[in-house]
Phi, psi and omega in degrees: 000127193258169180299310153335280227303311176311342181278310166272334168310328177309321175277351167293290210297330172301342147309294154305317168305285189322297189326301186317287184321316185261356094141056195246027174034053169249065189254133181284138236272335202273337181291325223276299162327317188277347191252134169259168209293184176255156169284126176297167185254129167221165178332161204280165181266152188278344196274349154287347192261352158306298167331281167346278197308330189287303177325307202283345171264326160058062163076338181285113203286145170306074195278139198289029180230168165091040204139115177241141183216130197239133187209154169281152185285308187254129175234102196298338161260066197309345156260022156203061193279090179313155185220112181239144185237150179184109196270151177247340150007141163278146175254166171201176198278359176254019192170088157227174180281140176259307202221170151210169217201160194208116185238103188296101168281356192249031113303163169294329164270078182286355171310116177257321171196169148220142168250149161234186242169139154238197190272345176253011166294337207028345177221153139236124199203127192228166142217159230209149172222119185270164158251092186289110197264020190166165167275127177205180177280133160262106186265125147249155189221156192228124162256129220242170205251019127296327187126336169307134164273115172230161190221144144248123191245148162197152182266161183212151189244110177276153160299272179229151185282165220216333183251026138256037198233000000 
């Protein structure tokens, strides 16, 4: 093997490496055979999203009114699916939202966000753009500073899943 020949084999595989690393698919049959598949991905466990809910309600049942949670029925871009959260409650410094959470169930991390709030927020209004790894229910939970708990729930339907890619 003369020097030319080391060089460019050299400049292959660096080519190759690079390719791999940077996903531009000039990869060789023999790079390709070395890489292994990805773990499919599945949905949040329920009992984290119980976990979840519990943590964040400290015991107070959930009330369904007082919280509007707004999503489109279809979300034809499952990686940026707009969201509006919203206690409709009146706030005042005596009775307003301290935090609320916005929980993706059919994903794997369902925590998607949280939020808190003081008495000088004047609203709690939040708006969010999610990422889905499916069609699923999405909860919002609004915790008000007496201890009250409110909730909203809705299902939403994706095209293709978007948070294993």
């Amino acid at each position: 093997m003369t020097f030319s020949d080391t060089t460019t084999l050299s400049r292959r595989r660096l080519m190759e490496s690079s390719a791999l690393g940077l996903g531009l698919g000039l990869l060789s049959p023999a790079v390709l055979a070395q890489t292994s598949p990805a773990p499919a991905l599945t949905g949040a466990n329920p009992a984290e999203i119980l976990r979840i809910t519990n943590a964040f309600s400290r015991g107070a049942q959930p009330l369904k009114q007082g919280l509007k949670l707004e999503l489109p029925v279809l979300g034809d871009n499952p990686a940026s699916v707009p969201a509006k959260a919203k206690v409709e409650l009146p706030m005042t410094p005596t009775s307003y939202c301290e935090a609320m959470i916005v929980i993706a169930e059919g994903n794997p991390h369902p925590l998607a966000c949280s939020f808190e709030f003081t008495p000088h927020a004047g609203t709690a209004e939040v708006g969010i753009r999610l990422r889905l790894i499916q069609s699923q229910a999405i909860q919002v939970l609004a915790r008000m500073n007496d201890g009250r708990v409110l909730v909203a729930r809705q299902h939403i339907s994706v095209t293709a899943g978007s948070c294993g890619m």
